[in-house]
PDB file of N, CA and C in Angstrom:
ATOM      1  N   UNK A 269      10.726   3.108 -14.181  1.00 78.00           N
ATOM      2  CA  UNK A 269      11.776   3.668 -12.969  1.00 78.00           C
ATOM      3  C   UNK A 269      11.024   2.959 -11.971  1.00 78.00           C
ATOM      4  N   UNK A 270      11.852   1.738 -11.746  1.00 83.00           N
ATOM      5  CA  UNK A 270      10.817   1.452 -10.080  1.00 83.00           C
ATOM      6  C   UNK A 270      11.597   2.083  -8.728  1.00 83.00           C
ATOM      7  N   UNK A 271      12.838   1.768  -8.873  1.00 91.00           N
ATOM      8  CA  UNK A 271      13.476   2.762  -7.891  1.00 91.00           C
ATOM      9  C   UNK A 271      13.006   4.238  -7.888  1.00 91.00           C
ATOM     10  N   UNK A 272      11.837   4.210  -7.936  1.00 94.00           N
ATOM     11  CA  UNK A 272      11.654   5.615  -7.247  1.00 94.00           C
ATOM     12  C   UNK A 272      10.038   4.944  -6.615  1.00 94.00           C
ATOM     13  N   UNK A 273       9.341   4.480  -6.618  1.00 95.00           N
ATOM     14  CA  UNK A 273       9.229   3.753  -5.359  1.00 95.00           C
ATOM     15  C   UNK A 273       9.393   3.628  -3.748  1.00 95.00           C
ATOM     16  N   UNK A 274      11.049   4.295  -3.339  1.00 95.00           N
ATOM     17  CA  UNK A 274      11.704   3.928  -2.841  1.00 95.00           C
ATOM     18  C   UNK A 274      11.800   5.927  -2.462  1.00 95.00           C
ATOM     19  N   UNK A 275      11.218   6.571  -3.301  1.00 96.00           N
ATOM     20  CA  UNK A 275      11.485   8.150  -2.616  1.00 96.00           C
ATOM     21  C   UNK A 275      10.518   8.750  -2.378  1.00 96.00           C
ATOM     22  N   UNK A 276      10.415   8.812  -1.057  1.00 94.00           N
ATOM     23  CA  UNK A 276       9.447   9.713  -0.317  1.00 94.00           C
ATOM     24  C   UNK A 276       8.779  11.172  -1.138  1.00 94.00           C
ATOM     25  N   UNK A 277       7.836  11.491  -1.498  1.00 92.00           N
ATOM     26  CA  UNK A 277       6.963  13.444  -2.130  1.00 92.00           C
ATOM     27  C   UNK A 277       7.447  14.354  -1.303  1.00 92.00           C
ATOM     28  N   UNK A 278       6.787  16.246  -1.868  1.00 92.00           N
ATOM     29  CA  UNK A 278       7.467  16.660  -0.575  1.00 92.00           C
ATOM     30  C   UNK A 278       6.809  15.881   0.468  1.00 92.00           C
ATOM     31  N   UNK A 279       5.805  15.528   0.475  1.00 88.00           N
ATOM     32  CA  UNK A 279       4.420  15.846   1.375  1.00 88.00           C
ATOM     33  C   UNK A 279       5.676  14.533   2.723  1.00 88.00           C
ATOM     34  N   UNK A 280       6.281  13.927   2.441  1.00 90.00           N
ATOM     35  CA  UNK A 280       7.560  12.521   2.604  1.00 90.00           C
ATOM     36  C   UNK A 280       6.528  11.140   3.272  1.00 90.00           C
ATOM     37  N   UNK A 281       5.480  11.352   2.448  1.00 92.00           N
ATOM     38  CA  UNK A 281       4.936  10.095   1.920  1.00 92.00           C
ATOM     39  C   UNK A 281       5.532   8.987   0.265  1.00 92.00           C
ATOM     40  N   UNK A 282       5.492   8.083   1.082  1.00 95.00           N
ATOM     41  CA  UNK A 282       6.006   6.913  -0.284  1.00 95.00           C
ATOM     42  C   UNK A 282       5.231   6.928  -1.561  1.00 95.00           C
ATOM     43  N   UNK A 283       5.467   6.904  -2.279  1.00 94.00           N
ATOM     44  CA  UNK A 283       4.303   6.325  -3.910  1.00 94.00           C
ATOM     45  C   UNK A 283       3.035   5.909  -3.078  1.00 94.00           C
ATOM     46  N   UNK A 284       4.085   4.467  -2.602  1.00 92.00           N
ATOM     47  CA  UNK A 284       2.346   3.796  -1.934  1.00 92.00           C
ATOM     48  C   UNK A 284       1.428   4.527  -1.490  1.00 92.00           C
ATOM     49  N   UNK A 285       1.930   4.988  -0.747  1.00 92.00           N
ATOM     50  CA  UNK A 285       0.914   5.640   0.071  1.00 92.00           C
ATOM     51  C   UNK A 285       0.699   6.451  -0.567  1.00 92.00           C
ATOM     52  N   UNK A 286       0.756   7.238  -1.181  1.00 91.00           N
ATOM     53  CA  UNK A 286       0.480   8.800  -1.692  1.00 91.00           C
ATOM     54  C   UNK A 286      -1.122   7.410  -2.982  1.00 91.00           C
ATOM     55  N   UNK A 287      -0.631   6.033  -3.480  1.00 88.00           N
ATOM     56  CA  UNK A 287      -1.737   4.973  -4.146  1.00 88.00           C
ATOM     57  C   UNK A 287      -2.686   5.724  -2.912  1.00 88.00           C
ATOM     58  N   UNK A 288      -2.687   5.157  -2.107  1.00 86.00           N
ATOM     59  CA  UNK A 288      -3.233   4.544  -1.925  1.00 86.00           C
ATOM     60  C   UNK A 288      -4.215   5.136  -1.232  1.00 86.00           C
ATOM     61  N   UNK A 289      -3.798   6.417  -0.503  1.00 85.00           N
ATOM     62  CA  UNK A 289      -4.966   6.760   0.147  1.00 85.00           C
ATOM     63  C   UNK A 289      -5.284   8.127  -1.417  1.00 85.00           C
ATOM     64  N   UNK A 290      -4.720   8.233  -2.172  1.00 82.00           N
ATOM     65  CA  UNK A 290      -6.012   8.880  -3.145  1.00 82.00           C
ATOM     66  C   UNK A 290      -6.658   7.301  -3.727  1.00 82.00           C
ATOM     67  N   UNK A 291      -7.073   6.348  -3.231  1.00 77.00           N
ATOM     68  CA  UNK A 291      -8.208   5.368  -3.742  1.00 77.00           C
ATOM     69  C   UNK A 291      -7.324   4.273  -5.787  1.00 77.00           C
ATOM     70  N   UNK A 292      -6.342   4.244  -4.379  1.00 75.00           N
ATOM     71  CA  UNK A 292      -6.322   3.363  -6.431  1.00 75.00           C
ATOM     72  C   UNK A 292      -5.917   1.751  -5.273  1.00 75.00           C
ATOM     73  N   UNK A 293      -6.085   0.691  -6.227  1.00 70.00           N
ATOM     74  CA  UNK A 293      -6.698  -0.347  -4.903  1.00 70.00           C
ATOM     75  C   UNK A 293      -5.061  -1.309  -5.890  1.00 70.00           C
ATOM     76  N   UNK A 294      -5.425  -2.384  -5.294  1.00 69.00           N
ATOM     77  CA  UNK A 294      -4.504  -3.864  -5.736  1.00 69.00           C
ATOM     78  C   UNK A 294      -5.384  -3.804  -6.657  1.00 69.00           C
ATOM     79  N   UNK A 295      -6.580  -4.205  -7.473  1.00 62.00           N
ATOM     80  CA  UNK A 295      -7.120  -5.093  -7.997  1.00 62.00           C
ATOM     81  C   UNK A 295      -7.553  -4.450  -9.212  1.00 62.00           C
ATOM     82  N   UNK A 296      -7.013  -4.688 -10.167  1.00 54.00           N
ATOM     83  CA  UNK A 296      -7.666  -4.165 -11.902  1.00 54.00           C
ATOM     84  C   UNK A 296      -8.073  -5.065 -12.905  1.00 54.00           C
ATOM     85  N   UNK A 297      -8.301  -4.526 -14.531  1.00 51.00           N
ATOM     86  CA  UNK A 297      -7.628  -5.322 -15.207  1.00 51.00           C
ATOM     87  C   UNK A 297      -7.211  -5.746 -15.540  1.00 51.00           C
ATOM     88  N   UNK A 298      -6.257  -5.100 -15.327  1.00 53.00           N
ATOM     89  CA  UNK A 298      -4.867  -6.547 -16.276  1.00 53.00           C
ATOM     90  C   UNK A 298      -4.286  -6.324 -14.936  1.00 53.00           C
ATOM     91  N   UNK A 299      -3.001  -6.913 -15.307  1.00 57.00           N
ATOM     92  CA  UNK A 299      -1.902  -9.031 -13.997  1.00 57.00           C
ATOM     93  C   UNK A 299      -2.047  -6.970 -12.980  1.00 57.00           C
ATOM     94  N   UNK A 300      -1.704  -6.095 -13.957  1.00 67.00           N
ATOM     95  CA  UNK A 300      -0.515  -5.026 -12.390  1.00 67.00           C
ATOM     96  C   UNK A 300      -1.676  -3.943 -12.372  1.00 67.00           C
ATOM     97  N   UNK A 301      -1.585  -3.931 -10.780  1.00 77.00           N
ATOM     98  CA  UNK A 301      -2.618  -2.183 -11.039  1.00 77.00           C
ATOM     99  C   UNK A 301      -1.221  -1.216 -10.234  1.00 77.00           C
ATOM    100  N   UNK A 302      -1.291  -0.210 -10.244  1.00 82.00           N
ATOM    101  CA  UNK A 302      -0.451   1.005 -10.316  1.00 82.00           C
ATOM    102  C   UNK A 302      -0.243   0.406  -8.512  1.00 82.00           C
ATOM    103  N   UNK A 303      -0.523  -0.022  -7.465  1.00 84.00           N
ATOM    104  CA  UNK A 303      -0.589  -0.299  -6.249  1.00 84.00           C
ATOM    105  C   UNK A 303       0.557  -1.761  -5.475  1.00 84.00           C
ATOM    106  N   UNK A 304       0.518  -2.620  -6.812  1.00 85.00           N
ATOM    107  CA  UNK A 304       0.989  -3.419  -7.146  1.00 85.00           C
ATOM    108  C   UNK A 304       2.239  -3.954  -7.539  1.00 85.00           C
ATOM    109  N   UNK A 305       2.238  -2.578  -8.343  1.00 87.00           N
ATOM    110  CA  UNK A 305       3.601  -2.098  -8.824  1.00 87.00           C
ATOM    111  C   UNK A 305       4.820  -1.594  -8.192  1.00 87.00           C
ATOM    112  N   UNK A 306       3.821  -0.769  -6.824  1.00 90.00           N
ATOM    113  CA  UNK A 306       4.624   0.052  -5.656  1.00 90.00           C
ATOM    114  C   UNK A 306       5.100  -1.347  -4.278  1.00 90.00           C
ATOM    115  N   UNK A 307       4.327  -1.599  -4.593  1.00 89.00           N
ATOM    116  CA  UNK A 307       4.401  -3.023  -3.993  1.00 89.00           C
ATOM    117  C   UNK A 307       5.894  -4.284  -4.160  1.00 89.00           C
ATOM    118  N   UNK A 308       5.336  -4.183  -5.549  1.00 89.00           N
ATOM    119  CA  UNK A 308       6.813  -5.155  -5.809  1.00 89.00           C
ATOM    120  C   UNK A 308       8.173  -4.644  -5.964  1.00 89.00           C
ATOM    121  N   UNK A 309       8.047  -2.798  -6.675  1.00 93.00           N
ATOM    122  CA  UNK A 309       9.308  -1.995  -6.936  1.00 93.00           C
ATOM    123  C   UNK A 309      10.081  -2.336  -5.121  1.00 93.00           C
ATOM    124  N   UNK A 310       8.863  -1.897  -4.383  1.00 94.00           N
ATOM    125  CA  UNK A 310       9.343  -1.460  -3.080  1.00 94.00           C
ATOM    126  C   UNK A 310       9.182  -1.718  -1.397  1.00 94.00           C
ATOM    127  N   UNK A 311       9.037  -3.724  -1.608  1.00 91.00           N
ATOM    128  CA  UNK A 311       8.188  -4.070  -0.851  1.00 91.00           C
ATOM    129  C   UNK A 311       8.705  -3.672   1.187  1.00 91.00           C
ATOM    130  N   UNK A 312       9.467  -2.881   1.180  1.00 91.00           N
ATOM    131  CA  UNK A 312       9.907  -1.933   2.692  1.00 91.00           C
ATOM    132  C   UNK A 312       8.570  -1.478   2.174  1.00 91.00           C
ATOM    133  N   UNK A 313       7.340  -0.772   1.625  1.00 93.00           N
ATOM    134  CA  UNK A 313       6.896   0.315   2.186  1.00 93.00           C
ATOM    135  C   UNK A 313       5.952   0.025   2.636  1.00 93.00           C
ATOM    136  N   UNK A 314       5.585  -1.677   2.964  1.00 90.00           N
ATOM    137  CA  UNK A 314       5.020  -2.009   2.928  1.00 90.00           C
ATOM    138  C   UNK A 314       5.188  -2.342   5.023  1.00 90.00           C
ATOM    139  N   UNK A 315       6.064  -1.537   6.114  1.00 89.00           N
ATOM    140  CA  UNK A 315       6.426  -1.900   6.922  1.00 89.00           C
ATOM    141  C   UNK A 315       6.566  -0.784   7.056  1.00 89.00           C
ATOM    142  N   UNK A 316       6.400   0.515   6.631  1.00 91.00           N
ATOM    143  CA  UNK A 316       6.575   1.579   6.902  1.00 91.00           C
ATOM    144  C   UNK A 316       5.181   3.554   7.156  1.00 91.00           C
ATOM    145  N   UNK A 317       4.494   4.212   7.960  1.00 91.00           N
ATOM    146  CA  UNK A 317       4.002   3.995   8.544  1.00 91.00           C
ATOM    147  C   UNK A 317       4.274   5.633   7.592  1.00 91.00           C
ATOM    148  N   UNK A 318       2.346   6.158   7.144  1.00 91.00           N
ATOM    149  CA  UNK A 318       2.682   6.632   6.502  1.00 91.00           C
ATOM    150  C   UNK A 318       3.075   7.928   6.952  1.00 91.00           C
ATOM    151  N   UNK A 319       3.539   9.312   6.858  1.00 90.00           N
ATOM    152  CA  UNK A 319       3.945  10.209   7.561  1.00 90.00           C
ATOM    153  C   UNK A 319       2.918  11.518   8.584  1.00 90.00           C
ATOM    154  N   UNK A 320       2.224  11.727   7.550  1.00 87.00           N
ATOM    155  CA  UNK A 320       0.874  11.833   8.186  1.00 87.00           C
ATOM    156  C   UNK A 320      -0.310  11.701   8.991  1.00 87.00           C
ATOM    157  N   UNK A 321      -0.753  10.158   8.883  1.00 88.00           N
ATOM    158  CA  UNK A 321      -1.611   9.653   9.847  1.00 88.00           C
ATOM    159  C   UNK A 321      -0.398   8.958  10.108  1.00 88.00           C
ATOM    160  N   UNK A 322       0.226   7.780  10.313  1.00 90.00           N
ATOM    161  CA  UNK A 322       1.106   7.205  10.743  1.00 90.00           C
ATOM    162  C   UNK A 322       0.913   5.205  10.669  1.00 90.00           C
ATOM    163  N   UNK A 323      -0.605   5.572   9.564  1.00 89.00           N
ATOM    164  CA  UNK A 323      -0.996   3.821   9.443  1.00 89.00           C
ATOM    165  C   UNK A 323       0.234   3.941   8.284  1.00 89.00           C
ATOM    166  N   UNK A 324       0.329   1.982   8.887  1.00 88.00           N
ATOM    167  CA  UNK A 324       0.507   1.201   7.394  1.00 88.00           C
ATOM    168  C   UNK A 324       0.247   1.493   5.877  1.00 88.00           C
ATOM    169  N   UNK A 325       0.766   0.929   5.075  1.00 88.00           N
ATOM    170  CA  UNK A 325      -0.467   0.853   4.221  1.00 88.00           C
ATOM    171  C   UNK A 325      -1.854   0.497   4.451  1.00 88.00           C
ATOM    172  N   UNK A 326      -1.119  -1.329   4.971  1.00 85.00           N
ATOM    173  CA  UNK A 326      -2.348  -1.986   5.191  1.00 85.00           C
ATOM    174  C   UNK A 326      -3.830  -0.923   6.276  1.00 85.00           C
ATOM    175  N   UNK A 327      -3.523   0.152   7.238  1.00 85.00           N
ATOM    176  CA  UNK A 327      -4.603   0.943   7.891  1.00 85.00           C
ATOM    177  C   UNK A 327      -5.391   1.087   6.807  1.00 85.00           C
ATOM    178  N   UNK A 328      -4.199   2.497   6.226  1.00 85.00           N
ATOM    179  CA  UNK A 328      -4.597   3.362   5.461  1.00 85.00           C
ATOM    180  C   UNK A 328      -6.035   2.536   4.238  1.00 85.00           C
ATOM    181  N   UNK A 329      -5.526   1.695   4.000  1.00 82.00           N
ATOM    182  CA  UNK A 329      -5.762  -0.107   2.137  1.00 82.00           C
ATOM    183  C   UNK A 329      -8.019   0.410   3.320  1.00 82.00           C
ATOM    184  N   UNK A 330      -7.848  -0.198   4.645  1.00 79.00           N
ATOM    185  CA  UNK A 330      -8.914  -0.939   5.637  1.00 79.00           C
ATOM    186  C   UNK A 330      -9.700   1.044   5.561  1.00 79.00           C
ATOM    187  N   UNK A 331      -8.965   1.862   6.118  1.00 79.00           N
ATOM    188  CA  UNK A 331      -9.615   3.330   5.616  1.00 79.00           C
ATOM    189  C   UNK A 331     -10.230   4.162   4.966  1.00 79.00           C
ATOM    190  N   UNK A 332      -9.713   3.631   3.758  1.00 68.00           N
ATOM    191  CA  UNK A 332     -10.348   4.187   2.414  1.00 68.00           C
ATOM    192  C   UNK A 332     -11.466   4.003   2.584  1.00 68.00           C
ATOM    193  N   UNK A 333     -11.864   5.244   1.600  1.00 60.00           N
ATOM    194  CA  UNK A 333     -14.142   5.034   0.874  1.00 60.00           C
ATOM    195  C   UNK A 333     -13.823   3.955   0.902  1.00 60.00           C
ATOM    196  N   UNK A 334     -15.354   4.454  -0.514  1.00 50.00           N
ATOM    197  CA  UNK A 334     -15.449   2.700  -0.760  1.00 50.00           C
ATOM    198  C   UNK A 334     -16.020   3.650  -2.713  1.00 50.00           C
ATOM    199  N   UNK A 335     -15.461   4.342  -3.432  1.00 50.00           N
ATOM    200  CA  UNK A 335     -15.816   5.085  -4.667  1.00 50.00           C
ATOM    201  C   UNK A 335     -15.393   4.894  -5.202  1.00 50.00           C
ATOM    202  N   UNK A 336     -15.408   5.635  -6.886  1.00 52.00           N
ATOM    203  CA  UNK A 336     -14.417   5.210  -7.967  1.00 52.00           C
ATOM    204  C   UNK A 336     -13.437   6.081  -8.458  1.00 52.00           C
ATOM    205  N   UNK A 337     -12.417   5.759  -8.632  1.00 49.00           N
ATOM    206  CA  UNK A 337     -11.347   7.555  -9.315  1.00 49.00           C
ATOM    207  C   UNK A 337     -11.075   6.902 -10.130  1.00 49.00           C
ATOM    208  N   UNK A 338     -11.423   7.828 -11.443  1.00 51.00           N
ATOM    209  CA  UNK A 338     -10.360   7.422 -12.779  1.00 51.00           C
ATOM    210  C   UNK A 338     -10.887   5.973 -12.882  1.00 51.00           C
ATOM    211  N   UNK A 339     -11.589   4.936 -12.602  1.00 50.00           N
ATOM    212  CA  UNK A 339     -12.169   3.923 -13.094  1.00 50.00           C
ATOM    213  C   UNK A 339     -11.306   2.640 -12.250  1.00 50.00           C
ATOM    214  N   UNK A 340     -10.298   2.913 -11.492  1.00 49.00           N
ATOM    215  CA  UNK A 340      -9.810   2.052 -10.372  1.00 49.00           C
ATOM    216  C   UNK A 340     -11.394   2.069  -9.619  1.00 49.00           C
ATOM    217  N   UNK A 341     -11.156   1.165  -8.489  1.00 51.00           N
ATOM    218  CA  UNK A 341     -12.297   0.965  -7.485  1.00 51.00           C
ATOM    219  C   UNK A 341     -10.885   0.782  -5.942  1.00 51.00           C
ATOM    220  N   UNK A 342     -11.701   1.699  -5.038  1.00 49.00           N
ATOM    221  CA  UNK A 342     -10.959   2.551  -3.997  1.00 49.00           C
ATOM    222  C   UNK A 342     -11.000   1.064  -3.362  1.00 49.00           C
ATOM    223  N   UNK A 343     -10.094   0.887  -2.231  1.00 51.00           N
ATOM    224  CA  UNK A 343     -10.122  -0.567  -1.612  1.00 51.00           C
ATOM    225  C   UNK A 343     -10.975  -1.430  -0.699  1.00 51.00           C
ATOM    226  N   UNK A 344     -10.600  -2.066  -0.334  1.00 63.00           N
ATOM    227  CA  UNK A 344     -11.299  -2.904  -0.206  1.00 63.00           C
ATOM    228  C   UNK A 344     -11.645  -4.536   0.251  1.00 63.00           C
ATOM    229  N   UNK A 345     -11.507  -5.415   0.371  1.00 67.00           N
ATOM    230  CA  UNK A 345     -11.197  -6.462   1.506  1.00 67.00           C
ATOM    231  C   UNK A 345     -10.410  -7.141   1.165  1.00 67.00           C
ATOM    232  N   UNK A 346     -10.566  -7.595  -0.275  1.00 71.00           N
ATOM    233  CA  UNK A 346      -9.699  -7.759  -1.292  1.00 71.00           C
ATOM    234  C   UNK A 346      -7.282  -7.416  -0.902  1.00 71.00           C
ATOM    235  N   UNK A 347      -8.311  -6.212  -1.365  1.00 73.00           N
ATOM    236  CA  UNK A 347      -7.089  -4.838  -1.682  1.00 73.00           C
ATOM    237  C   UNK A 347      -6.547  -5.476  -0.337  1.00 73.00           C
ATOM    238  N   UNK A 348      -6.318  -4.906   1.157  1.00 72.00           N
ATOM    239  CA  UNK A 348      -6.257  -5.582   2.402  1.00 72.00           C
ATOM    240  C   UNK A 348      -5.612  -6.663   2.529  1.00 72.00           C
ATOM    241  N   UNK A 349      -6.480  -7.854   1.976  1.00 74.00           N
ATOM    242  CA  UNK A 349      -6.166  -9.113   2.171  1.00 74.00           C
ATOM    243  C   UNK A 349      -4.446  -9.326   1.581  1.00 74.00           C
ATOM    244  N   UNK A 350      -4.470  -8.851  -0.058  1.00 77.00           N
ATOM    245  CA  UNK A 350      -3.196  -8.868  -0.812  1.00 77.00           C
ATOM    246  C   UNK A 350      -2.184  -7.824   0.331  1.00 77.00           C
ATOM    247  N   UNK A 351      -2.944  -6.998   0.882  1.00 79.00           N
ATOM    248  CA  UNK A 351      -1.214  -6.100   1.600  1.00 79.00           C
ATOM    249  C   UNK A 351      -1.181  -6.457   2.946  1.00 79.00           C
ATOM    250  N   UNK A 352      -1.597  -7.063   2.851  1.00 78.00           N
ATOM    251  CA  UNK A 352      -1.077  -8.183   4.365  1.00 78.00           C
ATOM    252  C   UNK A 352      -0.582  -9.673   3.896  1.00 78.00           C
ATOM    253  N   UNK A 353      -1.117 -10.178   3.142  1.00 80.00           N
ATOM    254  CA  UNK A 353      -0.455 -11.244   2.402  1.00 80.00           C
ATOM    255  C   UNK A 353       1.019 -11.352   1.698  1.00 80.00           C
ATOM    256  N   UNK A 354       0.781  -9.258   1.163  1.00 80.00           N
ATOM    257  CA  UNK A 354       2.147  -9.328   1.406  1.00 80.00           C
ATOM    258  C   UNK A 354       3.647  -8.780   2.559  1.00 80.00           C
ATOM    259  N   UNK A 355       3.326  -8.856   3.511  1.00 76.00           N
ATOM    260  CA  UNK A 355       3.893  -9.041   4.645  1.00 76.00           C
ATOM    261  C   UNK A 355       3.829  -9.657   5.974  1.00 76.00           C
ATOM    262  N   UNK A 356       4.058 -10.343   5.632  1.00 74.00           N
ATOM    263  CA  UNK A 356       3.599 -11.652   6.543  1.00 74.00           C
ATOM    264  C   UNK A 356       4.026 -11.552   7.714  1.00 74.00           C
ATOM    265  N   UNK A 357       5.204 -10.486   8.611  1.00 76.00           N
ATOM    266  CA  UNK A 357       5.252 -10.667   9.046  1.00 76.00           C
ATOM    267  C   UNK A 357       5.190  -8.873  10.399  1.00 76.00           C
ATOM    268  N   UNK A 358       3.907  -8.735   9.877  1.00 72.00           N
ATOM    269  CA  UNK A 358       3.905  -7.381  10.568  1.00 72.00           C
ATOM    270  C   UNK A 358       2.997  -8.429  11.552  1.00 72.00           C
ATOM    271  N   UNK A 359       2.143  -8.354  12.588  1.00 68.00           N
ATOM    272  CA  UNK A 359       1.902  -8.513  13.771  1.00 68.00           C
ATOM    273  C   UNK A 359       2.794  -8.164  14.462  1.00 68.00           C
ATOM    274  N   UNK A 360       5.135  -8.607  14.492  1.00 69.00           N
ATOM    275  CA  UNK A 360       5.902  -8.445  14.569  1.00 69.00           C
ATOM    276  C   UNK A 360       6.141  -6.694  14.275  1.00 69.00           C
ATOM    277  N   UNK A 361       5.381  -5.733  13.488  1.00 64.00           N
ATOM    278  CA  UNK A 361       6.445  -4.352  13.519  1.00 64.00           C
ATOM    279  C   UNK A 361       4.436  -3.555  14.126  1.00 64.00           C
ATOM    280  N   UNK A 362       3.274  -4.794  13.899  1.00 63.00           N
ATOM    281  CA  UNK A 362       2.006  -3.223  15.098  1.00 63.00           C
ATOM    282  C   UNK A 362       2.113  -3.952  16.684  1.00 63.00           C
ATOM    283  N   UNK A 363       3.254  -5.380  16.456  1.00 65.00           N
ATOM    284  CA  UNK A 363       3.254  -5.418  18.034  1.00 65.00           C
ATOM    285  C   UNK A 363       5.110  -4.499  18.509  1.00 65.00           C
ATOM    286  N   UNK A 364       5.469  -3.718  17.609  1.00 63.00           N
ATOM    287  CA  UNK A 364       6.437  -3.078  18.694  1.00 63.00           C
ATOM    288  C   UNK A 364       8.050  -3.531  18.356  1.00 63.00           C
ATOM    289  N   UNK A 365       7.143  -5.062  17.627  1.00 50.00           N
ATOM    290  CA  UNK A 365       9.059  -5.611  17.542  1.00 50.00           C
ATOM    291  C   UNK A 365       9.494  -5.444  16.331  1.00 50.00           C
ATOM    292  N   UNK A 366       8.714  -5.371  15.818  1.00 51.00           N
ATOM    293  CA  UNK A 366       9.750  -4.935  14.007  1.00 51.00           C
ATOM    294  C   UNK A 366      10.532  -3.437  13.787  1.00 51.00           C
ATOM    295  N   UNK A 367      10.588  -2.491  15.053  1.00 52.00           N
ATOM    296  CA  UNK A 367      12.479  -2.180  14.937  1.00 52.00           C
ATOM    297  C   UNK A 367      13.800  -2.055  15.657  1.00 52.00           C
TER     298      UNK A 367
END
């Protein structure tokens, strides 16, 4: 159900926000990690800030810890790069012009 990637949870967070805050990453042994799947399923989530923190997904990735969670590595420089690469218009949003 890829359309579920666009449905906020009870807290108002999108699944992409929850995955990144939960420590999942874009890197995996397989071709598609949970975060990559969520980005592919609902790209607009990249330009929606997290409800609790006001941070965009790339900012959440940059602020996560580096430890293991059920075999998935927490965010890394590579994850941050991939999130930024998936959203080339980021500077318009961060500079307040994307709304």
